Structure formats: C-alpha cells, structure tokens
C-alpha cells in the first residue's frame, strides 16, 4: 500500500480515501537534525522505551534520493535492527524523491496508512540535512531536534527556523566534552525565543507561521532541552516520557485539535497543488504552445522567462480562466 | 510528477561472514542506476530479511554470500518467502559462488546469480531484465 503511494499509483488515492476516516489517532513525532548526530540510533532507543509501554510503533525513515540518477541508498534501518522481529514495530524507509525540506511527499500519506493500521506512535525521521527541514512541522504533532556537542556546529544546526519549530531539543552524544556548554547555549537561545516580543508570540503560538493559536489563558509548552547518549540508552527514557507528556499537554490544552486541523489544511493545500500541477503540467506539455516555446528557446529566439509567461497566459486565455493578478 | 515505478532492492548479508565491502559497492552501483536500495548490513538472520522485505515492499532481495553456505541459505529463504506469500519478490545472489552451483540455485528459484567478477553493468542489466 505504501508502495503504491510511493510510486504515485492512481490506485493509492482510492485506498487512501477509505483509510482516511480511520486515521488520526496516532501521535506523530518528527525527528530531525544534521547527518551523523544520531537520529537513527536515537529512534532505535526510543522504540525500545515505547515498547516497554507496549505501544505499537511505526517508523518512517526518509533518506535522500540522488538528484542525478534518481536512485537512493536507504540505510537508517541498519541502526534499528534489534526490532526487526518485533511484530508491533514497523519500519519503512522512503527515498525523498526530489522533495526538498527533508520529507518525501508520500510521507504524509504513509502516515495516514500507518495510523489507520492502528500504530499508536509514528516516528518520522527526516533526511539529515539540518537547516531547512520545516516540512516536518506540517506533518508531525511533536518535533524533536537532535544536535551534538563539541563542533559548534551543534548550535549552527539549530539556527533560525529550526529553533522555532522544535518542541524538544536533544543534545545527543552527551558523553563528549563540551556537552554541558552545548546544553547551556541551546537553553540560552531558547530563552531568547521566549523573552523578546517575537519570542513571546512564538511562545503563545508555537507554530505561528501556521497560525495555530491556543485559546487565550491556556498555558504554553516551553521547549525542553534533554541530554542523551543514544548508543547506550542514557536519557532516552526521559526523552520518551517528555514526548508523551508533550502529547498529554497538547491534548489537555486543546492545542492538539487545533494543530490537527491546521495540519489537515496544509495537507489539503499540498494535495491541491500536486493534483492541479500534475494535470496542468501534462496538459501544457502536450500543447503546441509548449513545444513551440521550447523550440524557440533552443533556437535562441526568446528567453525562457518570456516564453514561460507566454505559455501560461495563453493557457489561461484559451481555457477562459481568469485570476486577479497582482 | 514521477509515476515510473522504481525498483526497490534489499541488500542483505545473511550469516556470519563479515565482508560487506562487496555488498556496499553493489548497493552504490544500483543506486547510480536509479534504484532504491535498502541496505540492511551484516549478520542478518533469515527472519530479519523476510521481515525487512515485507515492511519495505521490495521487488528484489540481493543476498551477498561469501561463506559457501549459499545453497542451504537460498533454499531456506525461498521456502520462507513462499510461506509468507512473498513469491513476487525476486531473489538474487552474489558473492563467492562457484559456477557449478548456479544451475542448482536457479532450480531452487533464485532469479539471478552474480558471482564475484560480474561487472556492474551486468548486474544492473540483469536486475532490470527481471522487470521487463
């Protein structure tokens, strides 16, 4: 089923429609951070903790697709081997297939399937790119950002943006020197997020860019900073507990419902875009206009900018579509 | 929008031999040929291989075997695949495989055998051929 989604098979759509009403009960956790900070190993340890509570867990691990060959090596699983024979743990690797922002388009759809299958916790691991993975905020309910001490890069990786989407910050490889410094620095940066005016707004509405505002008077979640050593499991129990308490917090304060509605809207928007763009692209590429334009560009008769504008305008005119242009 | 079905391959090393360079290099070659490769690493039990192949919905399982145990491993895995209804997945084997064993492997149900010395082109060609 996830395979159909991944391959963008038309059959997937009708199946998704059937499954959608049954999804929505899972708690979706996003894990992001630079390559090599230990996301996979940490998730492996998290699975272990969640399994102790007898929760059913699914993991979607996204790895990059080569922009040149379209192929991919999916190796996150390698670090989650010990759960391979546990039937209540489902691990699926996905290739990013050209999507930026660290998530494959199919990830959201896959999460719907897994949720409908009754997995209580879904962990999504993004491509380890680091600084531009905001997409995760449009899928996950709670976001963990993993960093490591000692490189200065640990802070580098949680600069603007990523700092704003995190609910829980994890300093992994805490046995390294400088771990305390990294924790302090993170806490300091997070406290700035809370104290100035901008930070105040962010604190009121952790996803202000998606306009999620908890009702007035309700308390807000202060981002936590935790220390772990994923390799031997140190601190991972606290991390699992913190994720669960964030979930409870959101439930109690009515934030979860708002967030879910917001995520639903984002999903709807992206579906619209995908469906419309797919159809329009096909349509345009078959049109004479498009072929003419391509020839003209190749012949150096027209620049690509003018040509693109012309093709789109012409399409709008012939199809009698009118949009107010700014 | 991409609608072309990508070939998904699971590369696994069953058993105890600890040489995974070959498996890694083949994984890279397949990636460069546009396939999605799930690399599961060393010391896989057959149960793990079956579980991974199921969850990852792969088209091909590529085993790398240099221990000489290719015949019993393939035989057992093939039986397990049939039990789990995974007959659609093609089983392929590479590594140290004596040529005289190839007919026997094919008889067991292995789709393709790429013994040591097979060129990348031949592996990629052979893999693609399975899905024509």
Short mmCIF file of C-alpha atoms in Angstrom, two decimals:
data_model
loop_
_atom_site.label_atom_id
_atom_site.label_comp_id
_atom_site.label_asym_id
_atom_site.label_seq_id
_atom_site.Cartn_x
_atom_site.Cartn_y
_atom_site.Cartn_z
CA UNK A 1 0.00 0.00 0.00
CA UNK A 2 2.75 2.43 0.96
CA UNK A 3 4.47 1.17 -2.13
CA UNK A 4 1.58 2.38 -4.26
CA UNK A 5 1.74 5.78 -2.61
CA UNK A 6 5.47 5.98 -3.10
CA UNK A 7 5.09 5.18 -6.77
CA UNK A 8 2.31 7.71 -7.11
CA UNK A 9 -0.01 4.99 -8.32
CA UNK A 10 -3.57 6.17 -9.04
CA UNK A 11 -4.94 3.23 -7.07
CA UNK A 12 -3.39 4.66 -3.93
CA UNK A 13 -5.83 7.54 -3.97
CA UNK A 14 -8.98 5.49 -3.63
CA UNK A 15 -7.40 3.39 -0.90
CA UNK A 16 -6.31 6.50 0.96
CA UNK A 17 -9.84 7.83 0.82
CA UNK A 18 -11.09 4.71 2.53
CA UNK A 19 -8.40 4.76 5.15
CA UNK A 20 -8.53 8.44 5.98
CA UNK A 21 -11.53 8.28 8.34
CA UNK A 22 -9.75 5.62 10.39
CA UNK A 23 -6.55 7.58 10.75
CA UNK A 24 -5.86 10.47 13.06
CA UNK A 25 -5.44 8.72 16.38
CA UNK A 26 -1.71 8.27 16.20
CA UNK A 27 0.74 10.58 17.89
CA UNK A 28 3.17 11.67 15.20
CA UNK A 29 6.69 12.53 16.28
CA UNK A 30 9.18 14.15 13.94
CA UNK A 31 12.90 13.74 14.48
CA UNK A 32 15.28 15.98 12.61
CA UNK A 33 18.90 17.12 12.78
CA UNK A 34 22.15 17.14 10.84
CA UNK A 35 23.64 13.98 9.37
CA UNK A 36 25.52 11.90 11.88
CA UNK A 37 24.03 13.36 15.07
CA UNK A 38 22.46 10.00 15.82
CA UNK A 39 18.86 10.33 14.74
CA UNK A 40 18.51 6.70 13.72
CA UNK A 41 20.27 5.37 16.77
CA UNK A 42 18.16 7.61 18.98
CA UNK A 43 14.97 6.38 17.33
CA UNK A 44 16.13 2.83 17.86
CA UNK A 45 16.48 3.59 21.57
CA UNK A 46 13.12 5.40 21.61
CA UNK A 47 11.39 2.39 20.07
CA UNK A 48 12.86 0.34 22.88
CA UNK A 49 11.38 2.67 25.51
CA UNK A 50 7.97 2.93 23.87
CA UNK A 51 7.85 -0.83 23.51
CA UNK A 52 8.23 -1.14 27.27
CA UNK A 53 4.91 0.70 27.49
CA UNK A 54 3.53 -1.76 24.95
CA UNK A 55 2.78 0.87 22.36
CA UNK A 56 2.59 -0.06 18.70
CA UNK A 57 5.18 1.89 16.79
CA UNK A 58 5.81 2.70 13.17
CA UNK A 59 8.87 4.47 11.86
CA UNK A 60 9.15 6.23 8.53
CA UNK A 61 12.80 6.93 7.77
CA UNK A 62 13.48 9.26 4.89
CA UNK A 63 16.82 9.24 3.10
CA UNK A 64 17.90 11.35 0.15
CA UNK A 65 17.37 10.43 -3.46
CA UNK A 66 20.27 11.18 -5.76
CA UNK A 67 19.30 14.09 -7.98
CA UNK A 68 21.50 12.64 -10.70
CA UNK A 69 20.49 9.02 -11.00
CA UNK A 70 17.20 9.02 -9.11
CA UNK A 71 18.48 6.14 -7.04
CA UNK A 72 18.88 6.02 -3.29
CA UNK A 73 20.58 4.11 -0.54
CA UNK A 74 18.28 3.70 2.43
CA UNK A 75 20.35 2.85 5.43
CA UNK A 76 18.53 4.14 8.51
CA UNK A 77 17.14 0.70 9.17
CA UNK A 78 20.61 -0.58 9.71
CA UNK A 79 20.59 1.03 13.13
CA UNK A 80 17.19 -0.31 14.14
CA UNK A 81 17.95 -3.98 13.59
CA UNK A 82 17.11 -5.24 17.03
CA UNK A 83 13.41 -4.57 16.46
CA UNK A 84 13.35 -6.43 13.17
CA UNK A 85 11.48 -9.39 14.57
CA UNK A 86 9.10 -7.45 16.84
CA UNK A 87 5.69 -7.56 15.19
CA UNK A 88 4.49 -4.38 16.84
CA UNK A 89 7.27 -2.37 15.27
CA UNK A 90 7.00 -1.40 11.63
CA UNK A 91 9.91 0.32 9.96
CA UNK A 92 9.69 1.68 6.45
CA UNK A 93 12.38 3.52 4.56
CA UNK A 94 11.44 6.08 1.97
CA UNK A 95 13.52 7.99 -0.51
CA UNK A 96 12.98 11.73 -0.69
CA UNK A 97 12.43 11.50 -4.46
CA UNK A 98 13.22 15.07 -5.27
CA UNK A 99 11.28 16.76 -2.48
CA UNK A 100 13.09 19.47 -0.61
CA UNK A 101 12.62 20.07 3.06
CA UNK A 102 13.64 16.59 4.10
CA UNK A 103 10.35 14.78 3.63
CA UNK A 104 9.02 12.86 0.72
CA UNK A 105 5.62 13.88 -0.45
CA UNK A 106 4.42 10.42 0.23
CA UNK A 107 5.38 10.62 3.89
CA UNK A 108 2.13 12.22 4.93
CA UNK A 109 0.12 9.65 3.00
CA UNK A 110 2.15 6.86 4.53
CA UNK A 111 1.49 8.27 7.99
CA UNK A 112 -2.24 8.11 7.26
CA UNK A 113 -1.97 4.45 6.31
CA UNK A 114 0.05 3.56 9.39
CA UNK A 115 -2.28 5.47 11.63
CA UNK A 116 -5.25 3.64 10.16
CA UNK A 117 -3.41 0.38 10.76
CA UNK A 118 -3.53 1.14 14.44
CA UNK A 119 0.01 2.23 15.16
CA UNK A 120 -0.15 4.43 18.22
CA UNK A 121 3.09 6.25 17.71
CA UNK A 122 4.54 7.15 14.36
CA UNK A 123 8.09 8.44 14.30
CA UNK A 124 9.22 10.23 11.17
CA UNK A 125 12.94 10.65 10.63
CA UNK A 126 13.88 13.29 8.11
CA UNK A 127 16.80 13.42 5.75
CA UNK A 128 19.80 14.61 7.72
CA UNK A 129 20.20 17.94 6.05
CA UNK A 130 19.88 20.17 9.05
CA UNK A 131 18.88 23.69 8.36
CA UNK A 132 15.86 23.68 6.14
CA UNK A 133 13.59 20.94 7.27
CA UNK A 134 10.45 22.81 8.13
CA UNK A 135 8.30 20.37 6.23
CA UNK A 136 8.29 18.16 9.27
CA UNK A 137 6.20 20.80 11.02
CA UNK A 138 3.45 20.19 8.52
CA UNK A 139 3.19 16.51 9.38
CA UNK A 140 4.26 15.92 12.97
CA UNK A 141 2.49 16.78 16.24
CA UNK A 142 5.67 16.99 18.21
CA UNK A 143 9.13 17.72 16.93
CA UNK A 144 12.43 16.63 18.38
CA UNK A 145 15.59 18.28 17.13
CA UNK A 146 18.80 16.38 17.63
CA UNK A 147 22.17 18.00 17.90
CA UNK A 148 25.60 17.09 19.26
CA UNK A 149 28.12 18.93 21.39
CA UNK A 150 31.61 19.92 20.54
CA UNK A 151 31.55 21.07 16.98
CA UNK A 152 29.99 24.49 17.38
CA UNK A 153 28.00 23.05 14.56
CA UNK A 154 25.54 21.78 17.13
CA UNK A 155 24.29 25.29 17.50
CA UNK A 156 24.84 26.02 13.88
CA UNK A 157 22.36 23.31 13.05
CA UNK A 158 19.61 24.74 15.21
CA UNK A 159 19.82 28.27 13.93
CA UNK A 160 16.88 30.33 12.80
CA UNK A 161 13.84 28.45 11.77
CA UNK A 162 14.67 25.04 13.08
CA UNK A 163 14.92 26.59 16.52
CA UNK A 164 11.37 27.80 16.15
CA UNK A 165 9.77 24.52 15.21
CA UNK A 166 11.31 22.35 17.89
CA UNK A 167 9.31 21.20 20.92
CA UNK A 168 12.05 19.11 22.39
CA UNK A 169 15.75 19.63 21.82
CA UNK A 170 18.09 16.73 22.29
CA UNK A 171 21.80 17.01 22.84
CA UNK A 172 22.96 13.56 21.87
CA UNK A 173 26.40 12.04 22.42
CA UNK A 174 26.31 13.71 25.80
CA UNK A 175 29.39 11.81 26.92
CA UNK A 176 31.50 14.07 24.77
CA UNK A 177 33.31 17.02 26.27
CA UNK A 178 31.52 20.35 25.81
CA UNK A 179 28.15 18.70 26.23
CA UNK A 180 27.23 21.00 29.09
CA UNK A 181 28.25 24.03 27.04
CA UNK A 182 26.04 22.94 24.19
CA UNK A 183 23.09 22.45 26.52
CA UNK A 184 23.59 25.85 28.09
CA UNK A 185 23.92 27.57 24.77
CA UNK A 186 20.76 25.91 23.49
CA UNK A 187 18.86 26.86 26.61
CA UNK A 188 20.05 30.41 26.26
CA UNK A 189 18.93 30.63 22.68
CA UNK A 190 15.59 29.12 23.57
CA UNK A 191 15.10 31.52 26.41
CA UNK A 192 15.63 34.35 23.98
CA UNK A 193 12.94 32.83 21.87
CA UNK A 194 10.65 33.24 24.87
CA UNK A 195 11.63 36.58 26.27
CA UNK A 196 11.65 39.16 23.49
CA UNK A 197 8.47 40.24 21.82
CA UNK A 198 8.87 37.95 18.87
CA UNK A 199 9.64 35.12 21.21
CA UNK A 200 6.50 35.92 23.15
CA UNK A 201 4.42 35.48 20.08
CA UNK A 202 6.19 32.26 19.25
CA UNK A 203 5.63 31.07 22.73
CA UNK A 204 1.94 31.84 22.56
CA UNK A 205 1.70 30.08 19.26
CA UNK A 206 4.43 27.55 18.78
CA UNK A 207 3.53 27.26 15.10
CA UNK A 208 2.80 30.90 14.46
CA UNK A 209 3.63 30.51 10.81
CA UNK A 210 0.72 28.15 10.56
CA UNK A 211 -1.44 30.39 12.69
CA UNK A 212 -2.09 27.96 15.46
CA UNK A 213 -3.10 29.98 18.45
CA UNK A 214 -4.15 28.24 21.57
CA UNK A 215 -7.03 29.98 23.25
CA UNK A 216 -6.16 32.84 25.50
CA UNK A 217 -5.30 31.96 29.01
CA UNK A 218 -4.11 28.50 28.23
CA UNK A 219 -0.60 27.70 29.16
CA UNK A 220 2.05 27.16 26.54
CA UNK A 221 4.64 24.49 26.14
CA UNK A 222 8.12 25.61 26.98
CA UNK A 223 10.59 23.73 24.81
CA UNK A 224 12.70 21.24 26.74
CA UNK A 225 16.36 20.52 26.38
CA UNK A 226 17.38 16.95 27.12
CA UNK A 227 20.66 15.12 27.17
CA UNK A 228 21.03 11.63 25.78
CA UNK A 229 23.58 9.05 24.81
CA UNK A 230 21.63 7.11 22.23
CA UNK A 231 24.25 4.44 21.90
CA UNK A 232 23.74 3.09 25.42
CA UNK A 233 20.25 4.46 26.04
CA UNK A 234 21.14 7.04 28.67
CA UNK A 235 18.46 9.70 28.97
CA UNK A 236 16.23 8.08 26.40
CA UNK A 237 13.58 7.11 28.92
CA UNK A 238 13.23 10.76 29.92
CA UNK A 239 13.01 11.65 26.25
CA UNK A 240 10.23 9.15 25.63
CA UNK A 241 8.39 10.44 28.71
CA UNK A 242 8.82 14.02 27.57
CA UNK A 243 7.34 13.27 24.17
CA UNK A 244 4.37 11.61 25.86
CA UNK A 245 3.92 14.47 28.28
CA UNK A 246 4.02 16.93 25.39
CA UNK A 247 1.26 14.89 23.80
CA UNK A 248 -0.78 14.98 27.01
CA UNK A 249 -0.13 18.67 27.36
CA UNK A 250 -1.41 19.34 23.86
CA UNK A 251 -4.46 17.19 24.46
CA UNK A 252 -5.34 18.86 27.75
CA UNK A 253 -4.94 22.36 26.43
CA UNK A 254 -6.87 21.84 23.28
CA UNK A 255 -3.76 22.50 21.22
CA UNK A 256 -3.76 19.09 19.60
CA UNK A 257 -7.13 19.55 17.95
CA UNK A 258 -6.15 22.92 16.61
CA UNK A 259 -2.89 21.55 15.37
CA UNK A 260 -4.58 18.62 13.70
CA UNK A 261 -6.99 20.94 11.93
CA UNK A 262 -4.12 23.08 10.78
CA UNK A 263 -2.17 20.07 9.52
CA UNK A 264 -5.28 18.95 7.70
CA UNK A 265 -5.48 22.29 5.95
CA UNK A 266 -1.83 22.12 4.94
CA UNK A 267 -2.37 18.61 3.63
CA UNK A 268 -5.36 19.77 1.62
CA UNK A 269 -3.33 22.61 0.15
CA UNK A 270 -0.48 20.37 -0.87
CA UNK A 271 -2.88 17.88 -2.42
CA UNK A 272 -4.49 20.66 -4.41
CA UNK A 273 -1.13 21.79 -5.63
CA UNK A 274 0.00 18.30 -6.57
CA UNK A 275 -3.20 17.38 -8.34
CA UNK A 276 -3.54 20.65 -10.18
CA UNK A 277 0.11 20.91 -11.11
CA UNK A 278 0.24 17.34 -12.33
CA UNK A 279 -2.72 17.88 -14.62
CA UNK A 280 -1.69 21.32 -15.83
CA UNK A 281 1.87 20.23 -16.44
CA UNK A 282 0.71 17.32 -18.55
CA UNK A 283 -1.73 19.50 -20.40
CA UNK A 284 0.82 22.18 -21.10
CA UNK A 285 3.49 19.78 -22.18
CA UNK A 286 1.15 18.35 -24.76
CA UNK A 287 0.11 21.73 -26.07
CA UNK A 288 1.61 23.18 -29.23
CA UNK A 289 2.46 26.34 -27.34
CA UNK A 290 4.82 24.45 -25.12
CA UNK A 291 6.59 22.73 -27.98
CA UNK A 292 6.85 25.97 -29.93
CA UNK A 293 8.25 27.77 -26.93
CA UNK A 294 10.78 25.04 -26.31
CA UNK A 295 11.95 25.21 -29.92
CA UNK A 296 12.19 28.95 -29.79
CA UNK A 297 14.22 28.86 -26.61
CA UNK A 298 16.55 26.31 -28.09
CA UNK A 299 16.95 28.41 -31.20
CA UNK A 300 17.73 31.41 -29.04
CA UNK A 301 14.75 33.37 -30.36
CA UNK A 302 13.19 34.00 -27.00
CA UNK A 303 14.30 33.94 -23.35
CA UNK A 304 12.85 31.30 -21.04
CA UNK A 305 11.16 33.91 -18.86
CA UNK A 306 9.13 35.45 -21.64
CA UNK A 307 8.36 32.04 -23.06
CA UNK A 308 7.05 30.65 -19.78
CA UNK A 309 4.89 33.70 -19.22
CA UNK A 310 3.52 33.41 -22.71
CA UNK A 311 2.63 29.72 -22.40
CA UNK A 312 0.81 30.23 -19.10
CA UNK A 313 -1.02 33.34 -20.24
CA UNK A 314 -2.11 31.66 -23.40
CA UNK A 315 -3.38 28.68 -21.46
CA UNK A 316 -5.42 30.93 -19.22
CA UNK A 317 -6.93 32.74 -22.19
CA UNK A 318 -7.81 29.64 -24.17
CA UNK A 319 -9.35 27.96 -21.14
CA UNK A 320 -11.15 31.10 -20.19
CA UNK A 321 -9.56 31.18 -16.74
CA UNK A 322 -9.35 34.49 -15.00
CA UNK A 323 -7.26 35.15 -11.96
CA UNK A 324 -6.69 38.52 -10.42
CA UNK A 325 -3.01 39.19 -10.97
CA UNK A 326 -1.14 41.38 -8.57
CA UNK B 1 5.29 14.21 -11.21
CA UNK B 2 7.04 10.94 -11.24
CA UNK B 3 4.94 7.90 -11.83
CA UNK B 4 7.55 5.47 -13.01
CA UNK B 5 7.87 2.56 -10.67
CA UNK B 6 11.29 2.45 -9.14
CA UNK B 7 12.95 -0.85 -8.49
CA UNK B 8 13.41 -1.31 -4.74
CA UNK B 9 16.18 -3.65 -3.71
CA UNK B 10 17.05 -5.07 -0.33
CA UNK B 11 20.76 -5.79 0.00
CA UNK B 12 21.44 -8.12 2.89
CA UNK B 13 24.24 -10.28 4.16
CA UNK B 14 22.95 -13.38 5.89
CA UNK B 15 25.01 -15.36 8.32
CA UNK B 16 28.36 -14.85 9.84
CA UNK B 17 30.79 -13.73 7.21
CA UNK B 18 31.92 -10.20 7.87
CA UNK B 19 32.91 -8.83 4.49
CA UNK B 20 30.43 -6.20 3.42
CA UNK B 21 32.50 -4.14 1.05
CA UNK B 22 31.16 -6.00 -1.95
CA UNK B 23 27.57 -5.55 -0.79
CA UNK B 24 28.12 -1.84 -0.22
CA UNK B 25 29.72 -1.31 -3.61
CA UNK B 26 26.93 -3.16 -5.36
CA UNK B 27 24.42 -1.05 -3.40
CA UNK B 28 26.09 2.10 -4.72
CA UNK B 29 26.13 0.78 -8.27
CA UNK B 30 22.41 0.04 -8.08
CA UNK B 31 21.72 3.48 -6.65
CA UNK B 32 23.64 5.01 -9.52
CA UNK B 33 21.44 3.02 -11.85
CA UNK B 34 18.40 4.76 -10.33
CA UNK B 35 17.21 2.07 -7.93
CA UNK B 36 16.22 2.49 -4.31
CA UNK B 37 18.43 0.30 -2.20
CA UNK B 38 17.65 -0.67 1.36
CA UNK B 39 20.93 -1.60 2.90
CA UNK B 40 20.44 -3.77 5.95
CA UNK B 41 24.01 -4.68 6.69
CA UNK B 42 25.84 -7.60 8.18
CA UNK B 43 24.77 -10.67 10.11
CA UNK B 44 21.13 -10.79 9.07
CA UNK B 45 19.01 -13.71 10.14
CA UNK B 46 16.61 -15.04 7.55
CA UNK B 47 13.72 -13.87 9.74
CA UNK B 48 15.08 -10.35 9.66
CA UNK B 49 15.46 -10.48 5.90
CA UNK B 50 11.87 -11.65 5.46
CA UNK B 51 10.54 -9.01 7.86
CA UNK B 52 12.50 -6.23 6.17
CA UNK B 53 11.47 -7.31 2.69
CA UNK B 54 7.82 -7.29 3.79
CA UNK B 55 7.87 -3.92 5.52
CA UNK B 56 9.88 -2.26 2.81
CA UNK B 57 7.85 -3.80 -0.03
CA UNK B 58 10.90 -4.54 -2.14
CA UNK B 59 10.98 -6.02 -5.62
CA UNK B 60 14.31 -7.76 -5.26
CA UNK B 61 16.28 -9.30 -2.45
CA UNK B 62 20.01 -9.31 -3.16
CA UNK B 63 21.98 -11.59 -0.90
CA UNK B 64 25.72 -11.28 -0.61
CA UNK B 65 27.20 -14.59 0.48
CA UNK B 66 30.85 -15.46 0.72
CA UNK B 67 30.70 -18.16 3.34
CA UNK B 68 29.99 -21.01 0.97
CA UNK B 69 26.57 -21.57 2.52
CA UNK B 70 24.67 -20.14 -0.44
CA UNK B 71 22.79 -23.33 -1.26
CA UNK B 72 21.19 -24.01 2.16
CA UNK B 73 20.58 -20.27 2.77
CA UNK B 74 18.82 -19.73 -0.54
CA UNK B 75 16.81 -22.91 -0.15
CA UNK B 76 15.61 -21.97 3.31
CA UNK B 77 14.87 -18.34 2.39
CA UNK B 78 12.94 -19.42 -0.69
CA UNK B 79 10.78 -21.72 1.45
CA UNK B 80 10.15 -18.93 3.94
CA UNK B 81 9.28 -16.49 1.15
CA UNK B 82 6.70 -18.95 -0.15
CA UNK B 83 5.24 -19.41 3.33
CA UNK B 84 4.85 -15.65 3.73
CA UNK B 85 3.41 -15.16 0.26
CA UNK B 86 6.41 -13.23 -0.99
CA UNK B 87 6.82 -15.21 -4.22
CA UNK B 88 6.59 -11.99 -6.21
CA UNK B 89 9.92 -10.85 -4.87
CA UNK B 90 12.90 -11.90 -6.98
CA UNK B 91 15.74 -13.47 -5.07
CA UNK B 92 19.23 -12.77 -6.40
CA UNK B 93 22.59 -13.83 -5.04
CA UNK B 94 26.10 -12.50 -5.37
CA UNK B 95 29.44 -13.15 -3.76
CA UNK B 96 31.66 -16.19 -3.82
CA UNK B 97 29.51 -18.59 -5.79
CA UNK B 98 31.15 -21.46 -7.70
CA UNK B 99 29.88 -21.68 -11.25
CA UNK B 100 28.82 -25.28 -10.90
CA UNK B 101 26.31 -24.24 -8.21
CA UNK B 102 24.45 -21.79 -10.42
CA UNK B 103 22.12 -24.34 -12.05
CA UNK B 104 21.21 -25.68 -8.61
CA UNK B 105 20.48 -22.13 -7.34
CA UNK B 106 18.25 -21.47 -10.33
CA UNK B 107 16.47 -24.73 -9.63
CA UNK B 108 15.78 -23.57 -6.08
CA UNK B 109 14.13 -20.49 -7.55
CA UNK B 110 16.85 -17.87 -7.47
CA UNK B 111 16.13 -15.39 -10.26
CA UNK B 112 19.67 -14.31 -11.00
CA UNK B 113 23.17 -15.11 -9.77
CA UNK B 114 26.00 -12.59 -9.94
CA UNK B 115 29.19 -14.35 -8.85
CA UNK B 116 32.34 -12.45 -7.97
CA UNK B 117 33.82 -10.80 -11.07
CA UNK B 118 30.46 -9.85 -12.58
CA UNK B 119 30.64 -6.26 -13.85
CA UNK B 120 28.31 -3.57 -12.52
CA UNK B 121 26.78 -3.22 -15.98
CA UNK B 122 25.90 -6.87 -15.97
CA UNK B 123 24.35 -6.67 -12.51
CA UNK B 124 22.29 -3.61 -13.40
CA UNK B 125 21.33 -5.14 -16.73
CA UNK B 126 20.38 -8.39 -15.03
CA UNK B 127 18.30 -6.61 -12.39
CA UNK B 128 16.45 -4.52 -14.93
CA UNK B 129 15.84 -7.57 -17.06
CA UNK B 130 13.89 -9.17 -14.24
CA UNK B 131 11.24 -6.45 -14.62
CA UNK B 132 10.85 -6.22 -18.34
#
